Structure formats: structure tokens, C-alpha cells
Amino acid sequence: MAKSAVIYITVLFAAMLILYGFTYPAVQKLYKDYVQYAGLQLKTQLIRHHQGTLNMTQINLEVEKYEESLAAAYGLNQPFIVKLALQMKNLLMFHFGVTPPGVSYSGYTTSNNIAQIIAVALPRTILLFTTATVIVVIVGVILGVLAARYQGSAYDKAIPVIGVIHQSLPTWWIGFLLIAGLAYGMHWFPPGGIVSVGLTFSKEPLEYVASLLDHMVLPLLAFFIVNFGGFAYIVRSLALATTKEDFVLTAKARGLPENRIVFGHILKTASPSIATQAMLWLAFSFGGGLTTEIVFVWPGVGLLTYEAVMAEDEATVMAVTYVLTLVLVIALFLNEIIKGALDPRIRAGQG
């Protein structure tokens, strides 16, 4: 486990360095813009609160000292190596700076601190796509195992067809169909948003949770329709590959019940590979849910990225990219732990 932790931390640092290297000019510009923006904010405050006690020369000197201290903190006047170390430290501490002047994300928070904006958006994305992935995994495992159980039947042959057809469907198109049919046609569910306008969790917790669940239905359904067939096909393939193992053939020769062979031998053996697929599915869904969040106006990381791109807010786009990379690395590390828990051979290898 310690070896895996070292590997994944190394991967994280390598990803940070690659991201930093490819975006170096943009990163330097962002830090310089942030220093100027912070200096302008300080100047505004000094003029507002110390009018009459400080003249403009004194105010400009205070602002200049403040900007110099910020530039030193970000290493802007330091050699490349020192600058790299300081700015890597800022990334590790989630110091992403602030949004450019005039750019705000009112659907998330009134603050212009990028870390605080992402801290509001990320849990919403995790809530939606973790729930959706759990449903897809449960249904996919059931359908995939049943296909392996009835290998060669019409049901078994239908799973690959369903998987190919459903995964080729664009999520945005399914989303529009669901909104047109179930939101505007039948009036069963709201077409978008995260909760009804005006609801707050602190004042009306039960109504807030009920509204949240109501608003989650359509995006969950869109994600499920597009993905459950593909996951069921993967589980079917993994289960069928296991049916050819010697211990499964021996179990059949001993006359063990079919259900015991499927769930006690085949599914147990294939579970580490299924867990890997589930974790990858979950990690990539956080970054790949862009169209789902845009279509359903779900204020998560995907919609935030879209709004940042439209506002030409490079700082927020880069911060979101870094956070999603971190989420992927954490998901892969958790996958190692889960695989170790499911497969004694992996635990023995790690020991």
C-alpha cells in the first residue's frame, strides 16, 4: 500500500509539472494579473476608509509595498526553480487566486476566490455523478452477470447490442428528449437547476432535500440510459472470461449449483476488474459530465467550466483541470485499496 501511495503521489507531481510546463506563460500572466487586481482592491479600500488621513502618494506607496509582497510570495521576481517551487506549493494548498475583474459566478457563491467557487461546484458534481455511477454499476453488474449465467441465450446476445446502441447516443440529445417529454410534456419533473428558486437548506431542510432529489431525476436518467448498457457489456465480458478458468470448470464437474458457481466463483473472481472499471467510470464521469450539466443547468464543475470558457477565465479553467486531475489520481489510488480488499492475491503481492 505504501508503495502504491508513493507511485500515485509521484504521478500527481508529474501531472502538476506537465500542466505547469505547458501553461507556464499563462500561469505567469495569471499571477501578475492577480497581484494587480489585489493591489487595485487595496487601493479602493484605502481611498474609501482613509479618505482625509492618507493622501494619494501615501496610498500609492502602500499599494506598491503590498504588490511587491504578493509578487515575492508567488516568486514572480525569483529564479525559475524558486518560482516553480512556490507555485507548486500554491497548487498543493489550493491557492488558485481570484477570477478576473468583472467575472463572477453567482450560481455558486458571491466570492471571487476560485478555490471557494470550486469548493461549491465539486460536491454538486460528486453528488450527481456518484449517485448515477452507483446506479449504473448495480444495474450493470446484475445484467452482465445474468448474461453470463444464460450464455448463448437471446438475452445474452441482446446485451452487446444494447451496450453499443446506448453508448452511441449523445447525452445532450437524450437530455433534450427527457426535458421535452417528462418536464414540459408530462410536467413530472423540473427541466433543470438544482433546487426550486428561493429554497435554502438552513430554513427549509426537508423541502430543500425533496426538491434536490426531484431535480436530480432527469440528469440521472440521461446518464443511466447512455451508460448502463456499456457497463453491463463489460461485466458480461469479464464474467465470461472467468467461466473458462479451471476452478470454474472443476466446480461445474463437481455438480455445484449454477447460482453458487456464478456468484461464489465467477463474480468473486471478476470483482477486482469490475471495481477498476467502476472507479474509472466514476472518475471520468466527473470531468465528462460537461454536456449533462449544461443541458440540465446543474451548477457543478462541468457547467462552471463551460461558463469559465465562455468568460475567457483562464484561471478557473486551469484550476478545474488541476482539481479533476487530482480527483482522477485519488480514484485510481482508492481503486488499488478496493482491489486489495477484494483479491487476497493482490494483498499478498503488496505485502
GROMACS .gro file of C-alpha atoms in nm:
model
  351
    1MET     CA    1   0.000   0.000   0.000
    2ALA     CA    2   0.283   0.238   0.086
    3LYS     CA    3   0.442   0.159  -0.250
    4SER     CA    4   0.115   0.240  -0.430
    5ALA     CA    5   0.082   0.566  -0.235
    6VAL     CA    6   0.433   0.670  -0.341
    7ILE     CA    7   0.356   0.584  -0.704
    8TYR     CA    8   0.035   0.786  -0.711
    9ILE     CA    9   0.189   1.085  -0.534
   10THR     CA   10   0.467   1.074  -0.793
   11VAL     CA   11   0.208   1.061  -1.070
   12LEU     CA   12   0.032   1.361  -0.917
   13PHE     CA   13   0.353   1.566  -0.906
   14ALA     CA   14   0.437   1.461  -1.263
   15ALA     CA   15   0.090   1.569  -1.377
   16MET     CA   16   0.132   1.902  -1.198
   17LEU     CA   17   0.472   1.961  -1.359
   18ILE     CA   18   0.342   1.873  -1.706
   19LEU     CA   19   0.042   2.101  -1.659
   20TYR     CA   20   0.268   2.376  -1.530
   21GLY     CA   21   0.515   2.335  -1.817
   22PHE     CA   22   0.251   2.355  -2.089
   23THR     CA   23   0.076   2.653  -1.931
   24TYR     CA   24   0.381   2.843  -1.798
   25PRO     CA   25   0.321   3.173  -1.988
   26ALA     CA   26  -0.048   3.172  -1.896
   27VAL     CA   27   0.030   3.092  -1.531
   28GLN     CA   28   0.275   3.383  -1.503
   29LYS     CA   29   0.022   3.619  -1.659
   30LEU     CA   30  -0.246   3.498  -1.419
   31TYR     CA   31  -0.029   3.560  -1.116
   32LYS     CA   32   0.067   3.909  -1.241
   33ASP     CA   33  -0.299   3.989  -1.309
   34TYR     CA   34  -0.389   3.865  -0.961
   35VAL     CA   35  -0.123   4.088  -0.799
   36GLN     CA   36  -0.253   4.392  -0.991
   37TYR     CA   37  -0.613   4.304  -0.904
   38ALA     CA   38  -0.532   4.265  -0.534
   39GLY     CA   39  -0.345   4.596  -0.540
   40LEU     CA   40  -0.643   4.768  -0.702
   41GLN     CA   41  -0.874   4.625  -0.436
   42LEU     CA   42  -0.645   4.752  -0.159
   43LYS     CA   43  -0.628   5.095  -0.321
   44THR     CA   44  -1.008   5.113  -0.335
   45GLN     CA   45  -1.035   5.019   0.033
   46LEU     CA   46  -0.771   5.273   0.139
   47ILE     CA   47  -0.943   5.551  -0.052
   48ARG     CA   48  -1.282   5.455   0.093
   49HIS     CA   49  -1.180   5.410   0.458
   50HIS     CA   50  -0.885   5.651   0.499
   51GLN     CA   51  -1.001   5.947   0.296
   52GLY     CA   52  -0.861   6.259   0.463
   53THR     CA   53  -0.597   6.076   0.668
   54LEU     CA   54  -0.385   5.947   0.376
   55ASN     CA   55  -0.302   6.137   0.059
   56MET     CA   56  -0.272   5.967  -0.282
   57THR     CA   57   0.109   5.947  -0.261
   58GLN     CA   58   0.088   5.754   0.067
   59ILE     CA   59  -0.185   5.530  -0.069
   60ASN     CA   60   0.017   5.451  -0.382
   61LEU     CA   61   0.320   5.366  -0.165
   62GLU     CA   62   0.110   5.128   0.048
   63VAL     CA   63  -0.030   4.962  -0.265
   64GLU     CA   64   0.318   4.931  -0.417
   65LYS     CA   65   0.451   4.761  -0.100
   66TYR     CA   66   0.154   4.523  -0.097
   67GLU     CA   67   0.203   4.429  -0.463
   68GLU     CA   68   0.574   4.369  -0.403
   69SER     CA   69   0.495   4.138  -0.109
   70LEU     CA   70   0.247   3.940  -0.322
   71ALA     CA   71   0.497   3.916  -0.610
   72ALA     CA   72   0.756   3.781  -0.365
   73ALA     CA   73   0.502   3.532  -0.223
   74TYR     CA   74   0.437   3.392  -0.572
   75GLY     CA   75   0.806   3.406  -0.666
   76LEU     CA   76   0.748   3.635  -0.965
   77ASN     CA   77   1.080   3.810  -0.906
   78GLN     CA   78   1.268   3.486  -0.828
   79PRO     CA   79   1.469   3.241  -1.043
   80PHE     CA   80   1.269   2.973  -1.225
   81ILE     CA   81   1.336   2.694  -0.971
   82VAL     CA   82   1.225   2.907  -0.675
   83LYS     CA   83   0.925   3.028  -0.873
   84LEU     CA   84   0.834   2.667  -0.963
   85ALA     CA   85   0.858   2.551  -0.600
   86LEU     CA   86   0.644   2.838  -0.469
   87GLN     CA   87   0.378   2.800  -0.736
   88MET     CA   88   0.365   2.419  -0.690
   89LYS     CA   89   0.313   2.484  -0.320
   90ASN     CA   90   0.025   2.717  -0.404
   91LEU     CA   91  -0.135   2.444  -0.616
   92LEU     CA   92  -0.097   2.190  -0.333
   93MET     CA   93  -0.254   2.439  -0.091
   94PHE     CA   94  -0.537   2.508  -0.342
   95HIS     CA   95  -0.442   2.875  -0.378
   96PHE     CA   96  -0.578   2.938  -0.726
   97GLY     CA   97  -0.617   3.315  -0.697
   98VAL     CA   98  -0.931   3.508  -0.793
   99THR     CA   99  -1.143   3.544  -1.104
  100PRO     CA  100  -1.061   3.828  -1.346
  101PRO     CA  101  -1.227   4.167  -1.285
  102GLY     CA  102  -1.589   4.161  -1.399
  103VAL     CA  103  -1.618   3.781  -1.399
  104SER     CA  104  -1.837   3.625  -1.129
  105TYR     CA  105  -2.028   3.301  -1.083
  106SER     CA  106  -2.344   3.396  -0.896
  107GLY     CA  107  -2.486   3.044  -0.921
  108TYR     CA  108  -2.209   2.920  -0.691
  109THR     CA  109  -2.101   3.191  -0.447
  110THR     CA  110  -2.065   3.566  -0.427
  111SER     CA  111  -1.690   3.527  -0.360
  112ASN     CA  112  -1.443   3.567  -0.648
  113ASN     CA  113  -1.198   3.324  -0.484
  114ILE     CA  114  -1.158   3.039  -0.734
  115ALA     CA  115  -1.094   2.774  -0.467
  116GLN     CA  116  -1.419   2.870  -0.290
  117ILE     CA  117  -1.613   2.857  -0.620
  118ILE     CA  118  -1.480   2.508  -0.698
  119ALA     CA  119  -1.550   2.402  -0.338
  120VAL     CA  120  -1.918   2.480  -0.401
  121ALA     CA  121  -1.932   2.324  -0.751
  122LEU     CA  122  -1.740   1.999  -0.690
  123PRO     CA  123  -1.970   1.846  -0.421
  124ARG     CA  124  -2.268   1.902  -0.652
  125THR     CA  125  -2.093   1.717  -0.935
  126ILE     CA  126  -1.982   1.439  -0.700
  127LEU     CA  127  -2.337   1.404  -0.563
  128LEU     CA  128  -2.492   1.374  -0.908
  129PHE     CA  129  -2.237   1.153  -1.080
  130THR     CA  130  -2.152   0.933  -0.782
  131THR     CA  131  -2.522   0.855  -0.741
  132ALA     CA  132  -2.557   0.796  -1.115
  133THR     CA  133  -2.248   0.575  -1.131
  134VAL     CA  134  -2.360   0.365  -0.833
  135ILE     CA  135  -2.696   0.301  -1.004
  136VAL     CA  136  -2.524   0.218  -1.335
  137VAL     CA  137  -2.279  -0.019  -1.161
  138ILE     CA  138  -2.551  -0.205  -0.966
  139VAL     CA  139  -2.777  -0.248  -1.270
  140GLY     CA  140  -2.481  -0.322  -1.498
  141VAL     CA  141  -2.345  -0.593  -1.268
  142ILE     CA  142  -2.686  -0.759  -1.240
  143LEU     CA  143  -2.748  -0.752  -1.616
  144GLY     CA  144  -2.391  -0.856  -1.702
  145VAL     CA  145  -2.387  -1.149  -1.459
  146LEU     CA  146  -2.727  -1.267  -1.580
  147ALA     CA  147  -2.598  -1.254  -1.939
  148ALA     CA  148  -2.303  -1.472  -1.838
  149ARG     CA  149  -2.536  -1.702  -1.645
  150TYR     CA  150  -2.753  -1.755  -1.953
  151GLN     CA  151  -2.467  -1.756  -2.204
  152GLY     CA  152  -2.583  -1.804  -2.563
  153SER     CA  153  -2.945  -1.709  -2.492
  154ALA     CA  154  -3.133  -1.427  -2.668
  155TYR     CA  155  -3.091  -1.218  -2.353
  156ASP     CA  156  -2.714  -1.270  -2.358
  157LYS     CA  157  -2.696  -1.171  -2.724
  158ALA     CA  158  -2.903  -0.858  -2.660
  159ILE     CA  159  -2.661  -0.708  -2.403
  160PRO     CA  160  -2.383  -0.620  -2.656
  161VAL     CA  161  -2.642  -0.466  -2.891
  162ILE     CA  162  -2.790  -0.257  -2.609
  163GLY     CA  163  -2.442  -0.153  -2.500
  164VAL     CA  164  -2.337  -0.035  -2.846
  165ILE     CA  165  -2.665   0.146  -2.919
  166HIS     CA  166  -2.690   0.322  -2.583
  167GLN     CA  167  -2.327   0.434  -2.568
  168SER     CA  168  -2.355   0.581  -2.918
  169LEU     CA  169  -2.643   0.804  -2.805
  170PRO     CA  170  -2.532   1.162  -2.727
  171THR     CA  171  -2.612   1.252  -2.367
  172TRP     CA  172  -2.728   1.600  -2.468
  173TRP     CA  173  -2.979   1.451  -2.714
  174ILE     CA  174  -3.120   1.212  -2.452
  175GLY     CA  175  -3.133   1.506  -2.213
  176PHE     CA  176  -3.334   1.720  -2.453
  177LEU     CA  177  -3.577   1.432  -2.517
  178LEU     CA  178  -3.628   1.380  -2.144
  179ILE     CA  179  -3.683   1.751  -2.085
  180ALA     CA  180  -3.929   1.773  -2.374
  181GLY     CA  181  -4.121   1.460  -2.272
  182LEU     CA  182  -4.109   1.437  -1.893
  183ALA     CA  183  -4.058   1.802  -1.796
  184TYR     CA  184  -4.255   2.010  -2.046
  185GLY     CA  185  -4.482   1.732  -2.184
  186MET     CA  186  -4.589   1.541  -1.872
  187HIS     CA  187  -4.484   1.801  -1.610
  188TRP     CA  188  -4.345   1.522  -1.391
  189PHE     CA  189  -4.001   1.669  -1.320
  190PRO     CA  190  -3.835   2.013  -1.335
  191PRO     CA  191  -3.636   2.076  -1.657
  192GLY     CA  192  -3.319   2.199  -1.488
  193GLY     CA  193  -3.144   2.359  -1.193
  194ILE     CA  194  -3.050   2.208  -0.859
  195VAL     CA  195  -3.348   2.313  -0.641
  196SER     CA  196  -3.656   2.531  -0.674
  197VAL     CA  197  -3.591   2.905  -0.665
  198GLY     CA  198  -3.593   3.054  -0.315
  199LEU     CA  199  -3.535   2.732  -0.119
  200THR     CA  200  -3.249   2.727   0.131
  201PHE     CA  201  -3.129   2.428   0.331
  202SER     CA  202  -3.093   2.626   0.654
  203LYS     CA  203  -3.457   2.745   0.653
  204GLU     CA  204  -3.643   2.453   0.488
  205PRO     CA  205  -3.418   2.141   0.504
  206LEU     CA  206  -3.684   1.880   0.417
  207GLU     CA  207  -3.827   2.080   0.126
  208TYR     CA  208  -3.472   2.150   0.005
  209VAL     CA  209  -3.375   1.781   0.002
  210ALA     CA  210  -3.704   1.682  -0.167
  211SER     CA  211  -3.653   1.948  -0.435
  212LEU     CA  212  -3.290   1.840  -0.482
  213LEU     CA  213  -3.393   1.477  -0.539
  214ASP     CA  214  -3.667   1.591  -0.776
  215HIS     CA  215  -3.418   1.793  -0.982
  216MET     CA  216  -3.171   1.501  -0.991
  217VAL     CA  217  -3.411   1.259  -1.162
  218LEU     CA  218  -3.374   1.372  -1.525
  219PRO     CA  219  -2.992   1.407  -1.532
  220LEU     CA  220  -2.963   1.072  -1.352
  221LEU     CA  221  -3.195   0.913  -1.607
  222ALA     CA  222  -2.997   1.059  -1.900
  223PHE     CA  223  -2.668   0.932  -1.756
  224PHE     CA  224  -2.822   0.591  -1.684
  225ILE     CA  225  -2.968   0.543  -2.033
  226VAL     CA  226  -2.638   0.624  -2.202
  227ASN     CA  227  -2.412   0.420  -1.973
  228PHE     CA  228  -2.583   0.115  -1.821
  229GLY     CA  229  -2.565  -0.096  -2.139
  230GLY     CA  230  -2.192  -0.038  -2.183
  231PHE     CA  231  -2.118  -0.130  -1.822
  232ALA     CA  232  -2.334  -0.442  -1.844
  233TYR     CA  233  -2.139  -0.545  -2.156
  234ILE     CA  234  -1.805  -0.500  -1.972
  235VAL     CA  235  -1.928  -0.709  -1.676
  236ARG     CA  236  -2.057  -0.976  -1.915
  237SER     CA  237  -1.719  -0.993  -2.090
  238LEU     CA  238  -1.527  -1.018  -1.761
  239ALA     CA  239  -1.763  -1.285  -1.628
  240LEU     CA  240  -1.749  -1.489  -1.949
  241ALA     CA  241  -1.367  -1.479  -1.946
  242THR     CA  242  -1.375  -1.621  -1.593
  243THR     CA  243  -1.609  -1.906  -1.688
  244LYS     CA  244  -1.322  -2.066  -1.882
  245GLU     CA  245  -1.095  -2.085  -1.575
  246ASP     CA  246  -1.008  -2.430  -1.440
  247PHE     CA  247  -1.164  -2.375  -1.098
  248VAL     CA  248  -1.499  -2.289  -1.261
  249LEU     CA  249  -1.486  -2.599  -1.481
  250THR     CA  250  -1.397  -2.805  -1.173
  251ALA     CA  251  -1.690  -2.658  -0.980
  252LYS     CA  252  -1.923  -2.749  -1.266
  253ALA     CA  253  -1.779  -3.102  -1.279
  254ARG     CA  254  -1.846  -3.136  -0.905
  255GLY     CA  255  -2.210  -3.055  -0.976
  256LEU     CA  256  -2.230  -2.738  -0.769
  257PRO     CA  257  -2.549  -2.530  -0.818
  258GLU     CA  258  -2.524  -2.282  -1.106
  259ASN     CA  259  -2.605  -1.981  -0.886
  260ARG     CA  260  -2.329  -2.077  -0.641
  261ILE     CA  261  -2.081  -2.102  -0.929
  262VAL     CA  262  -2.187  -1.766  -1.074
  263PHE     CA  263  -2.193  -1.565  -0.751
  264GLY     CA  264  -1.940  -1.762  -0.542
  265HIS     CA  265  -1.676  -1.821  -0.805
  266ILE     CA  266  -1.722  -1.618  -1.125
  267LEU     CA  267  -1.842  -1.287  -0.978
  268LYS     CA  268  -1.600  -1.305  -0.684
  269THR     CA  269  -1.304  -1.360  -0.918
  270ALA     CA  270  -1.410  -1.087  -1.160
  271SER     CA  271  -1.491  -0.834  -0.884
  272PRO     CA  272  -1.143  -0.662  -0.877
  273SER     CA  273  -1.165  -0.594  -1.252
  274ILE     CA  274  -1.526  -0.476  -1.215
  275ALA     CA  275  -1.421  -0.245  -0.930
  276THR     CA  276  -1.148  -0.099  -1.151
  277GLN     CA  277  -1.397  -0.027  -1.427
  278ALA     CA  278  -1.639   0.130  -1.177
  279MET     CA  279  -1.375   0.362  -1.030
  280LEU     CA  280  -1.255   0.470  -1.375
  281TRP     CA  281  -1.618   0.523  -1.482
  282LEU     CA  282  -1.674   0.739  -1.174
  283ALA     CA  283  -1.354   0.942  -1.210
  284PHE     CA  284  -1.405   1.018  -1.578
  285SER     CA  285  -1.774   1.098  -1.527
  286PHE     CA  286  -1.673   1.399  -1.309
  287GLY     CA  287  -1.488   1.556  -1.600
  288GLY     CA  288  -1.701   1.412  -1.876
  289GLY     CA  289  -2.033   1.533  -1.735
  290LEU     CA  290  -1.997   1.867  -1.909
  291THR     CA  291  -2.287   1.824  -2.152
  292THR     CA  292  -2.513   1.671  -1.887
  293GLU     CA  293  -2.462   1.966  -1.652
  294ILE     CA  294  -2.507   2.220  -1.934
  295VAL     CA  295  -2.829   2.062  -2.065
  296PHE     CA  296  -2.984   2.035  -1.717
  297VAL     CA  297  -2.827   2.361  -1.587
  298TRP     CA  298  -2.677   2.164  -1.299
  299PRO     CA  299  -2.435   2.407  -1.128
  300GLY     CA  300  -2.142   2.171  -1.087
  301VAL     CA  301  -1.788   2.157  -1.220
  302GLY     CA  302  -1.898   2.090  -1.579
  303LEU     CA  303  -2.125   2.393  -1.601
  304LEU     CA  304  -1.863   2.603  -1.419
  305THR     CA  305  -1.603   2.502  -1.681
  306TYR     CA  306  -1.839   2.597  -1.963
  307GLU     CA  307  -1.912   2.938  -1.806
  308ALA     CA  308  -1.539   2.996  -1.744
  309VAL     CA  309  -1.456   2.916  -2.106
  310MET     CA  310  -1.728   3.150  -2.231
  311ALA     CA  311  -1.596   3.426  -1.999
  312GLU     CA  312  -1.234   3.359  -2.111
  313ASP     CA  313  -1.147   3.296  -1.746
  314GLU     CA  314  -0.823   3.101  -1.785
  315ALA     CA  315  -0.752   3.087  -1.411
  316THR     CA  316  -1.075   2.900  -1.331
  317VAL     CA  317  -1.037   2.661  -1.626
  318MET     CA  318  -0.682   2.571  -1.518
  319ALA     CA  319  -0.787   2.531  -1.154
  320VAL     CA  320  -1.073   2.299  -1.253
  321THR     CA  321  -0.834   2.097  -1.471
  322TYR     CA  322  -0.596   2.057  -1.179
  323VAL     CA  323  -0.873   1.955  -0.936
  324LEU     CA  324  -1.014   1.697  -1.181
  325THR     CA  325  -0.664   1.554  -1.233
  326LEU     CA  326  -0.634   1.525  -0.856
  327VAL     CA  327  -0.973   1.352  -0.837
  328LEU     CA  328  -0.862   1.100  -1.103
  329VAL     CA  329  -0.540   1.020  -0.914
  330ILE     CA  330  -0.732   0.976  -0.587
  331ALA     CA  331  -0.985   0.750  -0.762
  332LEU     CA  332  -0.704   0.533  -0.900
  333PHE     CA  333  -0.546   0.510  -0.556
  334LEU     CA  334  -0.878   0.411  -0.396
  335ASN     CA  335  -0.911   0.151  -0.669
  336GLU     CA  336  -0.583  -0.007  -0.552
  337ILE     CA  337  -0.723  -0.028  -0.198
  338ILE     CA  338  -1.053  -0.179  -0.314
  339LYS     CA  339  -0.878  -0.433  -0.537
  340GLY     CA  340  -0.656  -0.532  -0.247
  341ALA     CA  341  -0.961  -0.582  -0.026
  342LEU     CA  342  -1.137  -0.793  -0.291
  343ASP     CA  343  -0.845  -1.007  -0.406
  344PRO     CA  344  -0.619  -1.181  -0.148
  345ARG     CA  345  -0.354  -1.241  -0.419
  346ILE     CA  346  -0.308  -0.862  -0.461
  347ARG     CA  347  -0.284  -0.818  -0.082
  348ALA     CA  348  -0.017  -1.088  -0.071
  349GLY     CA  349   0.173  -0.915  -0.353
  350GLN     CA  350   0.156  -0.579  -0.175
  351GLY     CA  351   0.281  -0.733   0.146
   0.00000   0.00000   0.00000
